[in-house]
Amino acid sequence: MARRRTERSGGGDRPRDRLPSAAWLLAQVGAHAAAKFAERLSALGLSPPHAGILWALSTSGGLSQQALAEHLDVLPSRLVALVDELEERGLVERRDNPDDRRTYALHLTSPGRTMLEAIGRIARTHQESISEGLDAGEREQLAALLLRIADQQGLRRGVHPGFRSLGRGRRRKER
Amino acid sequence: MARRRTERSGGGDRPRDRLPSAAWLLAQVGAHAAAKFAERLSALGLSPPHAGILWALSTSGGLSQQALAEHLDVLPSRLVALVDELEERGLVERRDNPDDRRTYALHLTSPGRTMLEAIGRIARTHQESISEGLDAGEREQLAALLLRIADQQGLRRGVHPGFRSLGRGRRRKER
DNA sequence: CATGAATCATTCATATTATGAACGATTCTT
DNA sequence: AAGAATCGTTCATAATATGAATGATTCATG
């Protein structure tokens, strides 16, 4: 355990310890995948949570912020700022809900749908980049294994915290 | 929460959209694995970066903070606080380096080694929990695929940012 | 059809972290 | 010996998570 002297040699021995466990690799590779996706996304001026919102609204338009927050596993107070930013850029609309004037009905705008397509292209590029080096069969194998774990661990589809992003200012909203 | 008709007739109540891609799953499952490991570690009052430091010093004692920071891909200014905390708890020692009085030679203490064993136990429990539901062959398969990706993406062994932790106060250090 | 409980979007306060500039001490270069 | 570079450290700034508090609105129920 005690290493020899000659500390300063540094490169003395390789850090090629025992081989990493699946769980460790999972966390490392997963963090890398998330970070790289966020980086690509930032070219559109979006963060992963932003993309998650647009994606969710593409199939479930008219959601309230509360429902969306739960769906994405984000705090409602945080969602306010995210929707603010998307609305400022004209990608999302807060329509009044005639059935319940406390809530909004969130909808994708036409530019929002266009943006979603750009996100899709980025996601495909990202996917390709990550699984570069794996053939089709191996990719399927990997996805299947991960899906088993996800199901077994009871994972939601929300954008799991643990991502990087950008983020800017706020906005006001009077009732 | 009337979900009105949306553009997508298929919306329904089932969020069973298209099947997720490998890259997406990787980020989700990876974030989950990291978060769960951090949670287990917190029982020891440690964060993943703490554990990473102890782990690194177990095989490379005598490192300087600068070298360790690069090895773990942590900012040196951040490492100061992390080492402070470990030193306060007597797990790590800052020995003077006779060859270069600007630097410290970081070493694991005896309690530090004991703590490392506890971390090892937690890591094994974690590993078991994550890959629960996969048989031995599948676990190996998964690890092999992830390792291929890690190598191909040029990943370091550092604790990738994107983890949760605890963290407390600071300390002083006069020259 | 009142009225208190609950819900929704929002604001606010607190805590943690990332990030990089700046600094004093020390070593290296020439 | 003088200036550049390195090391550990401090400091300031920005972003985020988190939960309490707030005002508007709806709901439950007598």
XYZ file of C-alpha atoms (C1' of nucleotides) in Angstrom:
410
model
C 0.000 0.000 0.000
C 2.645 2.457 0.955
C 4.113 3.506 -2.279
C 7.747 3.772 -2.719
C 9.566 7.028 -2.448
C 10.358 9.007 -5.533
C 6.968 10.601 -5.283
C 7.835 13.222 -7.766
C 8.475 10.805 -10.548
C 4.707 10.801 -10.912
C 4.525 8.799 -14.061
C 6.357 6.024 -12.314
C 3.624 3.445 -12.385
C 0.595 3.320 -14.578
C -2.780 4.005 -13.032
C -3.959 0.806 -14.685
C -5.495 -0.606 -11.513
C -8.130 -3.265 -11.436
C -10.721 -3.073 -14.125
C -13.653 -0.778 -13.430
C -17.026 -2.134 -12.415
C -20.117 -1.822 -14.562
C -21.747 0.601 -12.146
C -18.726 2.863 -12.123
C -18.448 2.791 -15.884
C -22.133 3.490 -16.123
C -21.805 6.655 -14.095
C -18.699 7.788 -15.953
C -19.879 7.054 -19.452
C -23.347 8.346 -18.653
C -21.989 11.615 -17.339
C -19.869 11.938 -20.424
C -22.823 11.273 -22.705
C -24.945 13.816 -20.868
C -22.227 16.448 -20.890
C -21.538 15.995 -24.560
C -25.201 16.183 -25.441
C -25.545 19.369 -23.400
C -22.567 20.806 -25.210
C -24.043 20.066 -28.604
C -27.370 21.436 -27.484
C -25.796 24.677 -26.395
C -25.186 25.463 -30.069
C -28.941 26.047 -30.212
C -28.845 28.074 -27.023
C -30.709 25.340 -25.193
C -30.060 23.232 -22.119
C -31.149 19.618 -21.697
C -34.136 20.630 -19.565
C -35.217 23.001 -22.332
C -35.054 20.195 -24.846
C -36.958 17.936 -22.476
C -39.774 20.450 -22.264
C -40.052 20.849 -26.020
C -39.975 17.121 -26.459
C -42.659 16.531 -23.862
C -44.913 19.198 -25.340
C -44.575 17.731 -28.816
C -46.574 14.708 -27.752
C -48.529 16.158 -24.846
C -49.488 19.682 -25.767
C -51.735 21.607 -23.398
C -50.046 20.393 -20.237
C -50.031 22.625 -17.180
C -46.694 23.643 -15.711
C -47.397 21.522 -12.689
C -48.068 18.437 -14.761
C -45.020 19.101 -16.894
C -42.856 19.601 -13.834
C -43.885 16.255 -12.464
C -43.499 14.563 -15.805
C -39.940 15.854 -16.126
C -39.115 15.545 -12.443
C -38.228 19.232 -12.140
C -39.258 21.546 -9.337
C -42.169 23.778 -10.362
C -40.237 26.808 -9.203
C -37.451 25.873 -11.559
C -39.821 25.182 -14.429
C -41.047 28.765 -14.305
C -37.679 30.083 -15.442
C -37.264 27.399 -18.082
C -40.653 28.098 -19.635
C -39.961 31.832 -19.365
C -36.885 31.407 -21.487
C -38.596 29.232 -24.061
C -41.529 31.617 -24.250
C -39.250 34.613 -24.706
C -37.743 32.918 -27.689
C -41.154 32.164 -29.085
C -40.759 28.396 -28.915
C -43.514 27.787 -26.409
C -46.834 29.478 -25.665
C -48.625 29.892 -22.359
C -52.263 29.792 -23.398
C -54.981 30.480 -20.918
C -56.815 27.430 -19.816
C -60.557 28.201 -19.997
C -61.372 25.277 -17.736
C -59.085 26.371 -14.910
C -57.847 29.903 -14.794
C -55.120 29.043 -12.299
C -53.222 27.050 -14.855
C -51.709 27.635 -18.241
C -51.976 25.307 -21.210
C -48.481 25.011 -22.598
C -48.141 24.606 -26.329
C -45.364 24.332 -28.847
C -45.329 27.134 -31.404
C -44.454 26.619 -35.022
C -40.877 27.828 -34.447
C -40.861 25.497 -31.485
C -41.624 22.562 -33.735
C -38.857 23.635 -36.078
C -36.482 23.834 -33.138
C -37.523 20.368 -32.110
C -36.428 19.081 -35.484
C -33.034 20.677 -34.996
C -32.847 19.005 -31.606
C -33.673 15.721 -33.264
C -30.811 16.137 -35.680
C -28.458 16.919 -32.836
C -29.689 13.923 -30.898
C -29.033 11.655 -33.856
C -25.553 13.054 -34.332
C -24.926 12.616 -30.650
C -26.215 9.083 -30.656
C -23.973 8.257 -33.577
C -20.974 9.826 -31.896
C -21.486 8.001 -28.625
C -21.996 4.582 -30.112
C -19.296 5.040 -32.693
C -17.211 1.922 -32.544
C -20.146 -0.350 -31.808
C -21.857 -2.222 -34.586
C -25.617 -2.319 -34.967
C -25.991 -5.503 -32.984
C -23.928 -4.212 -30.100
C -25.873 -0.971 -29.962
C -29.070 -2.905 -29.705
C -27.551 -5.098 -27.054
C -26.448 -2.066 -25.045
C -29.829 -0.377 -25.324
C -31.562 -3.562 -24.245
C -29.353 -3.965 -21.194
C -29.756 -0.338 -20.202
C -33.493 -0.549 -20.637
C -33.607 -3.552 -18.338
C -31.730 -1.607 -15.702
C -33.885 1.471 -16.172
C -37.072 -0.526 -15.776
C -35.742 -2.462 -12.869
C -34.634 0.717 -11.096
C -37.954 2.411 -11.780
C -36.563 5.335 -13.742
C -38.781 8.093 -15.046
C -38.332 9.692 -18.420
C -37.494 13.086 -16.955
C -34.222 14.832 -17.559
C -32.339 13.547 -14.579
C -30.548 16.232 -12.584
C -26.866 16.002 -13.056
C -26.564 17.887 -16.290
C -24.849 21.051 -17.253
C -26.542 23.925 -18.973
C -26.468 27.620 -19.634
C -29.248 29.711 -18.244
C -29.830 33.415 -18.245
C -32.121 35.950 -16.659
C -35.705 35.916 -15.582
C -38.902 37.636 -16.400
C -41.902 39.140 -14.706
C -45.425 37.959 -14.849
C -48.290 39.804 -13.277
C -51.634 38.270 -12.731
C -56.335 18.384 -15.455
C -58.267 17.941 -18.561
C -55.895 16.816 -21.187
C -57.496 18.256 -24.234
C -57.119 16.933 -27.712
C -53.721 17.768 -29.031
C -52.150 17.753 -32.422
C -50.972 14.248 -31.901
C -54.029 12.059 -31.713
C -51.845 9.237 -30.444
C -51.094 11.236 -27.341
C -53.612 9.486 -25.193
C -52.648 9.044 -21.581
C -49.904 6.551 -22.229
C -46.510 8.208 -22.265
C -45.309 5.161 -24.187
C -43.670 7.095 -26.984
C -41.014 5.697 -29.230
C -38.314 3.640 -27.593
C -35.379 5.576 -26.149
C -31.985 5.618 -27.823
C -28.885 4.103 -26.312
C -27.300 7.520 -25.747
C -30.361 8.811 -23.948
C -30.582 5.721 -21.792
C -26.908 5.993 -21.060
C -27.294 9.494 -19.687
C -30.399 8.615 -17.695
C -29.186 5.365 -16.231
C -25.742 6.817 -15.642
C -27.147 9.781 -13.763
C -29.230 7.419 -11.700
C -26.247 5.234 -10.900
C -24.165 8.240 -9.920
C -26.901 9.716 -7.763
C -27.535 6.461 -5.987
C -23.855 5.916 -5.321
C -23.559 9.441 -3.929
C -26.507 8.755 -1.683
C -24.953 5.607 -0.317
C -21.629 7.364 0.177
C -23.292 10.110 2.158
C -23.818 7.558 4.916
C -20.061 7.829 5.458
C -20.220 11.614 5.241
C -18.369 11.537 1.948
C -19.089 12.793 -1.537
C -17.983 11.051 -4.748
C -15.036 13.437 -5.178
C -13.914 12.584 -1.648
C -14.027 8.919 -2.477
C -12.168 9.569 -5.704
C -9.362 11.251 -3.806
C -9.012 8.431 -1.306
C -9.082 5.918 -4.097
C -6.444 7.738 -6.094
C -4.152 8.126 -3.085
C -4.437 4.444 -2.261
C -2.466 3.596 -5.359
C -0.576 6.842 -5.909
C 0.421 8.159 -2.518
C 2.605 11.226 -2.368
C 0.877 13.070 -5.170
C 0.792 16.845 -5.111
C -2.555 18.573 -5.095
C -1.926 19.850 -8.573
C -1.210 16.372 -9.900
C -4.205 14.962 -8.085
C -6.436 17.700 -9.416
C -5.451 16.910 -12.950
C -5.748 13.202 -12.379
C -9.293 13.604 -11.095
C -10.211 16.407 -13.458
C -11.101 18.762 -10.629
C -10.152 22.401 -10.367
C -7.217 22.923 -7.998
C -9.179 25.576 -6.157
C -11.911 23.054 -5.551
C -9.480 20.380 -4.486
C -8.269 22.571 -1.645
C -11.615 22.343 0.115
C -11.968 18.632 -0.550
C -8.545 17.847 0.897
C -9.254 20.206 3.792
C -12.289 18.176 4.696
C -10.502 14.860 4.415
C -7.575 16.136 6.430
C -9.866 17.475 9.142
C -11.300 14.019 9.501
C -7.849 12.518 9.664
C -8.235 10.460 6.512
C -5.538 12.207 4.543
C -2.237 13.847 5.424
C -0.507 16.812 3.823
C 3.148 15.999 4.273
C 5.804 18.457 3.377
C 7.642 17.653 0.219
C 11.374 18.057 0.908
C 12.126 18.266 -2.795
C 9.760 21.112 -3.531
C 8.513 23.242 -0.712
C 5.723 24.697 -2.811
C 3.907 21.397 -2.903
C 2.479 18.918 -0.454
C 2.821 15.171 -0.638
C -0.639 13.787 -0.017
C -0.905 10.509 1.825
C -3.621 8.257 3.100
C -3.626 7.785 6.866
C -4.421 4.539 8.571
C -8.021 5.640 9.250
C -8.088 6.700 5.630
C -7.283 3.185 4.555
C -9.982 1.852 6.819
C -12.429 4.305 5.306
C -11.405 3.143 1.879
C -12.442 -0.364 2.807
C -15.850 0.907 3.862
C -16.108 2.677 0.519
C -15.253 -0.566 -1.191
C -18.062 -2.334 0.590
C -20.484 0.388 -0.411
C -19.283 0.230 -3.974
C -19.884 -3.483 -4.098
C -23.360 -3.112 -2.652
C -24.046 -0.398 -5.161
C -22.753 -2.466 -8.025
C -24.961 -5.333 -6.968
C -27.994 -3.090 -6.678
C -27.498 -1.501 -10.076
C -26.965 -4.707 -11.971
C -29.628 -6.553 -10.074
C -31.722 -8.308 -12.673
C -28.776 -9.010 -14.932
C -27.030 -12.340 -14.852
C -23.269 -12.675 -14.720
C -22.876 -12.924 -18.475
C -24.982 -9.851 -19.085
C -23.053 -7.837 -16.541
C -19.846 -8.716 -18.244
C -21.363 -7.855 -21.580
C -22.488 -4.482 -20.302
C -19.131 -3.688 -18.752
C -17.364 -4.655 -21.967
C -19.592 -2.427 -24.087
C -19.226 0.502 -21.726
C -15.489 0.057 -21.607
C -15.346 0.143 -25.388
C -17.256 3.418 -25.384
C -15.132 4.859 -22.599
C -11.915 4.050 -24.419
C -13.241 5.244 -27.711
C -14.388 8.523 -26.171
C -11.097 9.002 -24.402
C -12.534 9.136 -20.892
C -10.356 9.759 -17.889
C -10.762 7.984 -14.624
C -11.696 11.140 -12.763
C -14.992 11.634 -11.028
C -16.881 13.275 -13.822
C -18.742 16.428 -12.808
C -22.402 15.800 -12.687
C -22.668 14.270 -9.309
C -24.431 15.300 -6.187
C -22.760 15.586 -2.856
C -22.843 17.208 0.534
C -20.062 19.529 1.461
C -19.598 21.750 4.424
C -17.447 24.618 5.528
C -13.910 25.642 4.855
C -10.721 26.072 6.768
C -7.771 28.391 7.017
C -4.251 27.650 6.076
C -1.422 30.050 6.635
C 1.960 29.719 5.129
C -73.824 29.756 -1.761
C -70.428 30.760 1.919
C -66.048 29.443 3.516
C -61.990 27.048 4.549
C -58.819 23.653 2.291
C -56.274 22.671 -1.717
C -53.942 23.772 -6.099
C -51.301 26.577 -9.362
C -47.800 29.734 -10.925
C -44.631 32.526 -8.972
C -41.292 34.828 -5.866
C -37.932 34.696 -2.308
C -34.202 33.136 0.685
C -30.654 29.905 1.547
C -27.031 26.578 0.369
C -23.858 24.450 -2.704
C -20.873 24.288 -6.616
C -18.255 25.721 -10.805
C -15.154 28.812 -12.580
C -11.460 31.664 -13.170
C -8.762 35.802 -11.537
C -5.474 37.181 -8.211
C -1.863 36.508 -4.641
C 2.166 35.206 -1.871
C 5.672 31.718 -1.574
C 8.793 29.002 -3.976
C 11.330 27.056 -7.846
C 13.108 27.160 -12.491
C 15.535 29.370 -16.422
C 19.086 31.759 -18.206
C 20.353 37.529 -9.656
C 16.069 38.803 -12.293
C 12.055 37.360 -14.416
C 8.954 33.623 -15.689
C 6.491 29.731 -14.148
C 4.308 26.719 -10.669
C 1.866 25.594 -6.360
C -1.557 26.033 -2.853
C -4.832 29.200 -1.601
C -8.296 32.957 -1.364
C -11.800 35.589 -3.420
C -15.598 37.128 -6.374
C -19.103 35.917 -9.628
C -22.644 33.080 -11.625
C -25.762 29.134 -11.880
C -28.709 25.816 -9.646
C -31.285 23.124 -6.163
C -34.442 23.342 -2.715
C -38.194 24.457 -0.064
C -41.012 28.139 2.305
C -44.160 31.793 1.414
C -47.665 34.351 -1.475
C -51.669 35.774 -4.196
C -55.147 34.035 -7.322
C -58.327 30.590 -8.192
C -60.889 26.296 -7.701
C -62.849 22.611 -4.920
C -65.382 20.334 -1.179
C -69.086 20.445 1.791
C -72.157 21.625 4.494
